[in-house]
PDB file of C-alpha atoms in Angstrom:
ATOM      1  CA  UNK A 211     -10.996  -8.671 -11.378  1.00 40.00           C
ATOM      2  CA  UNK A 212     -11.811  -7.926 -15.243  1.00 42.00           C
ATOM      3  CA  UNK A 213      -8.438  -6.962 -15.818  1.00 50.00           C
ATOM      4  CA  UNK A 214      -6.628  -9.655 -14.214  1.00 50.00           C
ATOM      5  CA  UNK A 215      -8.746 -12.120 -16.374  1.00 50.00           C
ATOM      6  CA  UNK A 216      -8.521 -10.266 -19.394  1.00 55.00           C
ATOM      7  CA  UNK A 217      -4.798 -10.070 -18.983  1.00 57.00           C
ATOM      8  CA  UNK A 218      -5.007 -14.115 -19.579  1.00 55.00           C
ATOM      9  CA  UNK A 219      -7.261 -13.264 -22.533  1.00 61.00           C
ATOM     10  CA  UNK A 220      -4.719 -10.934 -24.202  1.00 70.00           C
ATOM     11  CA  UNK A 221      -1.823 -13.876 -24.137  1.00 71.00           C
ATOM     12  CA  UNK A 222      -4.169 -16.504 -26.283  1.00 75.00           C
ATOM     13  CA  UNK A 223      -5.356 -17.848 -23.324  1.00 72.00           C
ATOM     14  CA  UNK A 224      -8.770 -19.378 -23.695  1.00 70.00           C
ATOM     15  CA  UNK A 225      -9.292 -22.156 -21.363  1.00 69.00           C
ATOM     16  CA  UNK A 226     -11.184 -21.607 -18.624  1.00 62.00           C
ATOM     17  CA  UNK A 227     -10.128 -19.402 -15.858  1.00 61.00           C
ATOM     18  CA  UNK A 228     -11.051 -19.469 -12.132  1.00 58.00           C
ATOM     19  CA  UNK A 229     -10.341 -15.661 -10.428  1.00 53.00           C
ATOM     20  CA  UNK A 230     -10.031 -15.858  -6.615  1.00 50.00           C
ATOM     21  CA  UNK A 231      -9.214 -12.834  -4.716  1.00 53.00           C
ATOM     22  CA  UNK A 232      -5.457 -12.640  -3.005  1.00 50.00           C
ATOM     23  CA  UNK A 233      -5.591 -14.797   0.327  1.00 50.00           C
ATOM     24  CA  UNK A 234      -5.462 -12.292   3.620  1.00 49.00           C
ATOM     25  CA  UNK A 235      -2.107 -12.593   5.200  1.00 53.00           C
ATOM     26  CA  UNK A 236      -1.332 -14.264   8.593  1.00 64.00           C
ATOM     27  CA  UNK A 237       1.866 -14.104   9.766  1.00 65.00           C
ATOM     28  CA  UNK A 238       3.205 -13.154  13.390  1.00 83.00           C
ATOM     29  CA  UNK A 239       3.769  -9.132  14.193  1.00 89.00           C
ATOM     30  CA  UNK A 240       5.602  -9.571  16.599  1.00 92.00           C
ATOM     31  CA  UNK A 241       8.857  -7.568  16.725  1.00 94.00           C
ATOM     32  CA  UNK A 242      12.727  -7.883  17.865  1.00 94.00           C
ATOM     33  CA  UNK A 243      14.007  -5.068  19.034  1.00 93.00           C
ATOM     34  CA  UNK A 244      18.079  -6.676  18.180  1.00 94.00           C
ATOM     35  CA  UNK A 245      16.625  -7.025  14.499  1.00 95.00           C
ATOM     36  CA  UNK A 246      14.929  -3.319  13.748  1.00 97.00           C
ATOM     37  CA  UNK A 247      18.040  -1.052  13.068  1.00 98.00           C
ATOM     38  CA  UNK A 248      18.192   2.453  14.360  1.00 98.00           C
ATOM     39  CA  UNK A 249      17.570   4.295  11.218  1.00 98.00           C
ATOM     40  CA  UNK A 250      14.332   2.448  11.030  1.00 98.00           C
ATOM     41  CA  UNK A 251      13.140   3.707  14.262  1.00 97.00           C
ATOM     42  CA  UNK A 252      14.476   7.218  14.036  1.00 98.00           C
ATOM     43  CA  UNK A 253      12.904   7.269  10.418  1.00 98.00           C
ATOM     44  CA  UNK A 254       9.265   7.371  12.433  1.00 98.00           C
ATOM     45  CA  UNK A 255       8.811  10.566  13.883  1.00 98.00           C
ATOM     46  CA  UNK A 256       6.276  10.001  17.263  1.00 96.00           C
ATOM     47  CA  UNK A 257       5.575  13.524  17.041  1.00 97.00           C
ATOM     48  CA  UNK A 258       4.079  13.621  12.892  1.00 97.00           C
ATOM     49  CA  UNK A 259       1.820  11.746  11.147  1.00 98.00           C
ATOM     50  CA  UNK A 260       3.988   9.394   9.275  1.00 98.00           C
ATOM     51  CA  UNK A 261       3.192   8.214   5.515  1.00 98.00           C
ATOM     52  CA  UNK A 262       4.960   5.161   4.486  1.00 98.00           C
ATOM     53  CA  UNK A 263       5.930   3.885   1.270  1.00 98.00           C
ATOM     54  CA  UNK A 264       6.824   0.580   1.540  1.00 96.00           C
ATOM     55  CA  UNK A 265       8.665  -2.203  -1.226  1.00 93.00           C
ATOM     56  CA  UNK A 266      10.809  -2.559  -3.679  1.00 93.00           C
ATOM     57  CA  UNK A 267      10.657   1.009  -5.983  1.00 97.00           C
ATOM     58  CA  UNK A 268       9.305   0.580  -9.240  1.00 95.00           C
ATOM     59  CA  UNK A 269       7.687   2.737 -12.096  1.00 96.00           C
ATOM     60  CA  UNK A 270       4.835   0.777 -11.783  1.00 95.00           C
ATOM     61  CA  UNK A 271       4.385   1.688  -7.713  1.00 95.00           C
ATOM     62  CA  UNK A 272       4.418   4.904  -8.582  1.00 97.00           C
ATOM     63  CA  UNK A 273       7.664   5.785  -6.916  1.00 98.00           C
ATOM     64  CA  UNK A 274       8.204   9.042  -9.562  1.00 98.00           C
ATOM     65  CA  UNK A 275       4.459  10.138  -9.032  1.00 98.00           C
ATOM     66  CA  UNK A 276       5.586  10.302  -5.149  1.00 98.00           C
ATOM     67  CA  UNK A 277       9.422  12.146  -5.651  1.00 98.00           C
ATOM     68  CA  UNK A 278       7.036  14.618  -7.954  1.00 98.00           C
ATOM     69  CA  UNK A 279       4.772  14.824  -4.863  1.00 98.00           C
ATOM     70  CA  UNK A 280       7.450  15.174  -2.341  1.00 98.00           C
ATOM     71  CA  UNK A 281       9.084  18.411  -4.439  1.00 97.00           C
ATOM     72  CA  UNK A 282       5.666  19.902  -4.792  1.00 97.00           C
ATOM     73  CA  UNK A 283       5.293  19.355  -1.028  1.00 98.00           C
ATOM     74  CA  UNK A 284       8.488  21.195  -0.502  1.00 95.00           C
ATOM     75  CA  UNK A 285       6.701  24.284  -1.493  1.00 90.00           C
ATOM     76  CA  UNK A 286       4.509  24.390   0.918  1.00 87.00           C
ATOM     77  CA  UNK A 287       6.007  23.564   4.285  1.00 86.00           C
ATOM     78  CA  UNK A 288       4.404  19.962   4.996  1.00 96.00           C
ATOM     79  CA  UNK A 289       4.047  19.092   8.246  1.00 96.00           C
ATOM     80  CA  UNK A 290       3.985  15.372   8.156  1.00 98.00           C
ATOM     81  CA  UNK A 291       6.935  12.700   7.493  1.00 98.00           C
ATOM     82  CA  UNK A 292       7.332  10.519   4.575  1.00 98.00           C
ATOM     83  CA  UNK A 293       9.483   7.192   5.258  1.00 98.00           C
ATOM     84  CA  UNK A 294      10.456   5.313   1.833  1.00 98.00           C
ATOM     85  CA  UNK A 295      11.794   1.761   2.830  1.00 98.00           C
ATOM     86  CA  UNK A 296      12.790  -0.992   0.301  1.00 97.00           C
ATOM     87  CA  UNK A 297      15.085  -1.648  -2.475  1.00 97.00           C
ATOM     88  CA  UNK A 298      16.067   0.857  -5.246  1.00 98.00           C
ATOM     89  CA  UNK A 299      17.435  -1.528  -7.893  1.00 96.00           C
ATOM     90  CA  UNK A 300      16.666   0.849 -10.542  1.00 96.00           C
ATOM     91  CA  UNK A 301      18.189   3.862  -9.093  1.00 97.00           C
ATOM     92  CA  UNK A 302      14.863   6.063  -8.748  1.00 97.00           C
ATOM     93  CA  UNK A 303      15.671   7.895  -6.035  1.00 98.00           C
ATOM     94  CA  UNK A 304      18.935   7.125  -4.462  1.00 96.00           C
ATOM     95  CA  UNK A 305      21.305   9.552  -5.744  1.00 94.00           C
ATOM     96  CA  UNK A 306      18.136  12.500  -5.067  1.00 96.00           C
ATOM     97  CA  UNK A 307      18.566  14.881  -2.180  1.00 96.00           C
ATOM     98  CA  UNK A 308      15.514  14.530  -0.146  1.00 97.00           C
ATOM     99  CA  UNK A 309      13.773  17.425   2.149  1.00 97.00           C
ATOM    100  CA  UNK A 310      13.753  17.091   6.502  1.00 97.00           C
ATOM    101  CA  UNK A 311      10.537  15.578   5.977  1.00 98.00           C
ATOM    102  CA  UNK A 312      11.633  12.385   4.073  1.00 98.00           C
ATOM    103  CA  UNK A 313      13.173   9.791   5.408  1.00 98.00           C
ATOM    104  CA  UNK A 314      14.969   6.608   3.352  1.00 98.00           C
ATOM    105  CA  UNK A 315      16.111   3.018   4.204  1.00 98.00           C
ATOM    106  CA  UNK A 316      16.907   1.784   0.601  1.00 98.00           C
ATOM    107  CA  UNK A 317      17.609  -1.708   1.336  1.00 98.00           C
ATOM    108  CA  UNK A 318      16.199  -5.153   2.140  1.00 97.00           C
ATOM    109  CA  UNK A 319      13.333  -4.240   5.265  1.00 97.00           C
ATOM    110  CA  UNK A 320      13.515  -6.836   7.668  1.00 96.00           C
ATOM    111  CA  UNK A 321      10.397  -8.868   8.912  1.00 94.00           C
ATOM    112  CA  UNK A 322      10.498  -6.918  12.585  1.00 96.00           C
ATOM    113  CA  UNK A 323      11.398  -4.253  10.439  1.00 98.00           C
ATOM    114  CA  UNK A 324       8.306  -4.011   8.356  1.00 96.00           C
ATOM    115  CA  UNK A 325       6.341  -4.862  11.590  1.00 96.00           C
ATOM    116  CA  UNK A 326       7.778  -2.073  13.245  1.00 98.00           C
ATOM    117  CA  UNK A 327       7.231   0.367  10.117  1.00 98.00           C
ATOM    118  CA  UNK A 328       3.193  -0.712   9.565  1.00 97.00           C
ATOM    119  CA  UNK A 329       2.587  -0.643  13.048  1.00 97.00           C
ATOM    120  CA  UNK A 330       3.937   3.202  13.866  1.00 97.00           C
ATOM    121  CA  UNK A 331       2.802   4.912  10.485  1.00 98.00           C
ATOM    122  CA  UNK A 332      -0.653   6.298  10.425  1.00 97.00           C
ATOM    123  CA  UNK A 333      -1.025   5.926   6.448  1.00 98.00           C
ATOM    124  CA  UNK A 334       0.254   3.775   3.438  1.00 98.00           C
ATOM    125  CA  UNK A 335       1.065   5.531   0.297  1.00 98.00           C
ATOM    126  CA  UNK A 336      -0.182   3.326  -2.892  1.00 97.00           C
ATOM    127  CA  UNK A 337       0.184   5.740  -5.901  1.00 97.00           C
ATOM    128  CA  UNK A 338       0.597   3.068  -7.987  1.00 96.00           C
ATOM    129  CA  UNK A 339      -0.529   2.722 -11.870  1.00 95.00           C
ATOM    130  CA  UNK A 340      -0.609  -0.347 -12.358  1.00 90.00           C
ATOM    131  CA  UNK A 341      -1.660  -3.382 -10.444  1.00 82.00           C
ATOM    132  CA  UNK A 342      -3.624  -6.675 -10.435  1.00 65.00           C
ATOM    133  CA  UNK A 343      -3.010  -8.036  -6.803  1.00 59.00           C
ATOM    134  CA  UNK A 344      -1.375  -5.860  -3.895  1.00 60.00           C
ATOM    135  CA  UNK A 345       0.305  -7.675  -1.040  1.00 79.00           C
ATOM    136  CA  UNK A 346       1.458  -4.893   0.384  1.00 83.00           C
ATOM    137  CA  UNK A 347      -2.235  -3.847   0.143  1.00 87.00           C
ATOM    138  CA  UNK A 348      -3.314  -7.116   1.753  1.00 88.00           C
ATOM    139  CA  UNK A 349      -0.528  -6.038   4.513  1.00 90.00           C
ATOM    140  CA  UNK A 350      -2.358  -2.387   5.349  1.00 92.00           C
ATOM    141  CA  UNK A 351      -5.405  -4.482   5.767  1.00 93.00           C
ATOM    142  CA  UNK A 352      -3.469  -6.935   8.286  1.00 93.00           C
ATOM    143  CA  UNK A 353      -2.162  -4.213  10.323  1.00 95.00           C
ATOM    144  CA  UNK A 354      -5.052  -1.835   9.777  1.00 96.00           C
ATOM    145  CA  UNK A 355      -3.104   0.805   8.729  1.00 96.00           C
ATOM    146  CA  UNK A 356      -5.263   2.870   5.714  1.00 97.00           C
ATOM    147  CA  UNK A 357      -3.711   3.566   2.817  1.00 97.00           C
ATOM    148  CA  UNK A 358      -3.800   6.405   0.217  1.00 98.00           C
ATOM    149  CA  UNK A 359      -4.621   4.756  -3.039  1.00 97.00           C
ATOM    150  CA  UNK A 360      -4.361   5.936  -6.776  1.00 97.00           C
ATOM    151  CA  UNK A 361      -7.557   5.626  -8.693  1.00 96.00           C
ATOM    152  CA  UNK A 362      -6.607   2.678 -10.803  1.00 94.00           C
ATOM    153  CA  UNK A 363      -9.312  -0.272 -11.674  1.00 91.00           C
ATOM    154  CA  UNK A 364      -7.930  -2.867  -8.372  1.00 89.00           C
ATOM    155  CA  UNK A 365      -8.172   0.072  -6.009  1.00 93.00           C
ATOM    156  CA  UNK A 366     -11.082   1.745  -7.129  1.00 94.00           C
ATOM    157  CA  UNK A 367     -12.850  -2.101  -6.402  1.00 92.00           C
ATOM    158  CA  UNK A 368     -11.501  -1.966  -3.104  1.00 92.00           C
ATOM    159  CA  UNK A 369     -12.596   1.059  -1.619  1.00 95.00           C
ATOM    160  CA  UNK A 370     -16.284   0.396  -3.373  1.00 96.00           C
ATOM    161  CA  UNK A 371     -16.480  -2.289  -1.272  1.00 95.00           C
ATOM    162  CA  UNK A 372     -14.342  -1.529   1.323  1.00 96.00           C
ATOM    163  CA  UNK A 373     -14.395   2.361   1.834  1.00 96.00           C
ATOM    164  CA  UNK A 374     -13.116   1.917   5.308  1.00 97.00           C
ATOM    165  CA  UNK A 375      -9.993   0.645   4.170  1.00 97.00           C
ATOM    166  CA  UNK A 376      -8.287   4.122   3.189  1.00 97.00           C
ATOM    167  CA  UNK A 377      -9.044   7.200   0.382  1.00 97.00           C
ATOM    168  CA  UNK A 378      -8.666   7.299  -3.177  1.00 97.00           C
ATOM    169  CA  UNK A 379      -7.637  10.305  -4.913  1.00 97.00           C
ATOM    170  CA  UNK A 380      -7.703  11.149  -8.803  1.00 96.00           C
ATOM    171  CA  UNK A 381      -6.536  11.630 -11.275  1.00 97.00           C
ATOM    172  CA  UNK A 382      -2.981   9.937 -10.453  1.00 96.00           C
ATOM    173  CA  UNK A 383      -0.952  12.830 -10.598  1.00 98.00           C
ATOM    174  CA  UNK A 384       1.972  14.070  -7.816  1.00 98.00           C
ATOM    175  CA  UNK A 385      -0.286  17.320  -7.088  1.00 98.00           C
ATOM    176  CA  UNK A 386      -3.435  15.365  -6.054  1.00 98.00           C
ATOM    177  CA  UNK A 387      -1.512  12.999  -4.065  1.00 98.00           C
ATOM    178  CA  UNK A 388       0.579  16.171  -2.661  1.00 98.00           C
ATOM    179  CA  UNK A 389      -2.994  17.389  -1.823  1.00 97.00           C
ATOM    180  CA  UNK A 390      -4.693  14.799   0.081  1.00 97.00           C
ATOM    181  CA  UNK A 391      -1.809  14.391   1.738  1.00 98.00           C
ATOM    182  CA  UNK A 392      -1.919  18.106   2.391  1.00 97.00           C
ATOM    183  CA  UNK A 393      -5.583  17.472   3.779  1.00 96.00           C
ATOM    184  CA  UNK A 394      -4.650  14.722   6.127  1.00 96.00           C
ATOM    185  CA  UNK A 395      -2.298  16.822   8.047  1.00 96.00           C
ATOM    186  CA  UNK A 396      -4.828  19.802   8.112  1.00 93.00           C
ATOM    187  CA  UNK A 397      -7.506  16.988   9.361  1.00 92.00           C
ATOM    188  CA  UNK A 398      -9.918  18.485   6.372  1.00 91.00           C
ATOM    189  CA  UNK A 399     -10.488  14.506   5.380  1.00 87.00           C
ATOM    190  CA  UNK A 400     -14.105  13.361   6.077  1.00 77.00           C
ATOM    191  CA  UNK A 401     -14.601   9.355   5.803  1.00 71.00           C
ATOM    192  CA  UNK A 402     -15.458   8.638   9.604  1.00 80.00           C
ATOM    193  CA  UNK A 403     -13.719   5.528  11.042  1.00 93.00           C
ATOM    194  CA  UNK A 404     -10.865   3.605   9.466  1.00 96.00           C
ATOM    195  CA  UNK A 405     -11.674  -0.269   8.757  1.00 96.00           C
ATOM    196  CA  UNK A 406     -15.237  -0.452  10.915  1.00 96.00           C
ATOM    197  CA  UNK A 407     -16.519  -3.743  11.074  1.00 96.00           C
ATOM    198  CA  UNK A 408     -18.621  -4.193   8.821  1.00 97.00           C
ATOM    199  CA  UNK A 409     -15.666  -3.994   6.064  1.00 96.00           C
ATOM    200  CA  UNK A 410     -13.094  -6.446   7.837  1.00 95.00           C
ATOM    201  CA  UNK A 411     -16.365  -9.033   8.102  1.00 94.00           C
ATOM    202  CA  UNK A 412     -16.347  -8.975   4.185  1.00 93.00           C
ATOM    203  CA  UNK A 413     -13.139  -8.381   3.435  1.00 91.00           C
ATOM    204  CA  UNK A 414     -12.749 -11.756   5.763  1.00 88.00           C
ATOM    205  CA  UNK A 415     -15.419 -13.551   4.087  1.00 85.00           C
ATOM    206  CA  UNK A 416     -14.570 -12.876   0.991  1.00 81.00           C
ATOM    207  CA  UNK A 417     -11.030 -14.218   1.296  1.00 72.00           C
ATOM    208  CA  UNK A 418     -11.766 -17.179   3.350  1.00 70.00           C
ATOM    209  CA  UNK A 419      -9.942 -19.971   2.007  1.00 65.00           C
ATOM    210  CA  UNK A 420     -12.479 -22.673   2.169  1.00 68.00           C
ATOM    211  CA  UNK A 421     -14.562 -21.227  -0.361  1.00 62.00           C
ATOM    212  CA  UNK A 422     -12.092 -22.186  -3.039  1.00 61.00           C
ATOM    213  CA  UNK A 423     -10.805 -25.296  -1.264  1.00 65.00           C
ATOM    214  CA  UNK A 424     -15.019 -26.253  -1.546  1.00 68.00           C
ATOM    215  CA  UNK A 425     -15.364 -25.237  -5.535  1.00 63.00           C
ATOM    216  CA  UNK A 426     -11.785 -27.344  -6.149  1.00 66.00           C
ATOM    217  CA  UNK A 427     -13.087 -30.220  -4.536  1.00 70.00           C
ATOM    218  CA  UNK A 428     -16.646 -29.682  -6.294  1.00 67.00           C
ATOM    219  CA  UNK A 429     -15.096 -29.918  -9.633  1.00 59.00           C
TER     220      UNK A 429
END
């Protein structure tokens, strides 16, 4: 929240400014089979745990912090699968020659698509570094899928108040990631239960809607 205001701030901005958290998503999961294309459902392997990174590829989603990852992975026979689905506009990763254990759809991801990806993957990769609202966070909340999130300000909020939502591992570098995800597939990760109750009741409350419609109409 501080840095999404002071972002305003640091452009000369100094009217006053109302911060309201991104609303929760609501939109149908259902999925057509005609519209999810093989190499989306052979990309899932039923008998891994699957990480996902999902969206278009930027610096900014940390989409060279993961390739680093993946080639320190290499080195030590992972056992899990990585799927990396969205657009690579900027040519991150499209011309790289990727291990067994990777799997890539770089392209537009269909809605039934990205339903079928978030509900068949165990965990959402978010090694980002740099953020100030995450819809595809707000989507691993909607499908309760947790995600692995880098240790920036937004994130570091979110599992304060929210520690059922997923881990967070520091520093941001490939080997840490490479390391919890290491972890995972060992089952050496403590954190009991993903997204108990108690979190999704304030996570919900939090992002109801007719808090802000009732401070609007107040003003």
């Amino acid at each position: 929240e501080i840095d999404a205001l002071q972002t305003f701030h640091d452009f000369g901005y100094q009217g006053r400014t109302i911060y309201y958290p991104h609303f929760s998503y609501e939109f149908s999961k259902e999925i057509n089979p005609h519209e999810v294309a093989p190499e989306i459902k052979d990309a899932v392997k039923t008998d891994k745990i699957n990480f996902l990174f999902f969206g278009q590829l930027r610096q900014t989603k940390g989409i060279t912090i993961l390739q680093q990852a993946i080639n320190n992975l290499k080195q030590k026979d992972f056992a899990g699968n990585i799927i990396i689905a969205g657009m690579d506009k900027e040519h991150f990763i499209d011309e790289t020659q990727q291990p067994p254990f990777v799997q890539t759809i770089l392209r537009y991801i269909t809605d039934s698509e990205l339903n079928h990806l978030f509900s068949t993957c165990q965990y959402v990769l978010l090694p980002y570094t740099e953020i100030y609202q995450s819809g595809v966070l707000e989507v691993v909340i909607y499908f309760r899928c947790p995600a692995l999130m880098s240790d920036i300000p937004y994130f570091n909020q979110m599992i304060d108040q929210f520690p059922s939502f997923g881990h967070l591992y520091h520093p941001n570098t490939p080997e840490a990631l490479a390391e919890l995800m290491t972890r995972i597939i060992k089952g050496n990760v403590t954190g009991g239960k993903y997204f108990v109750e108690k979190d999704i009741a304030k996570y919900n409350e939090l992002h109801e809607p007719s808090r802000l419609i009732s401070f609007l109409r107040a003003e």
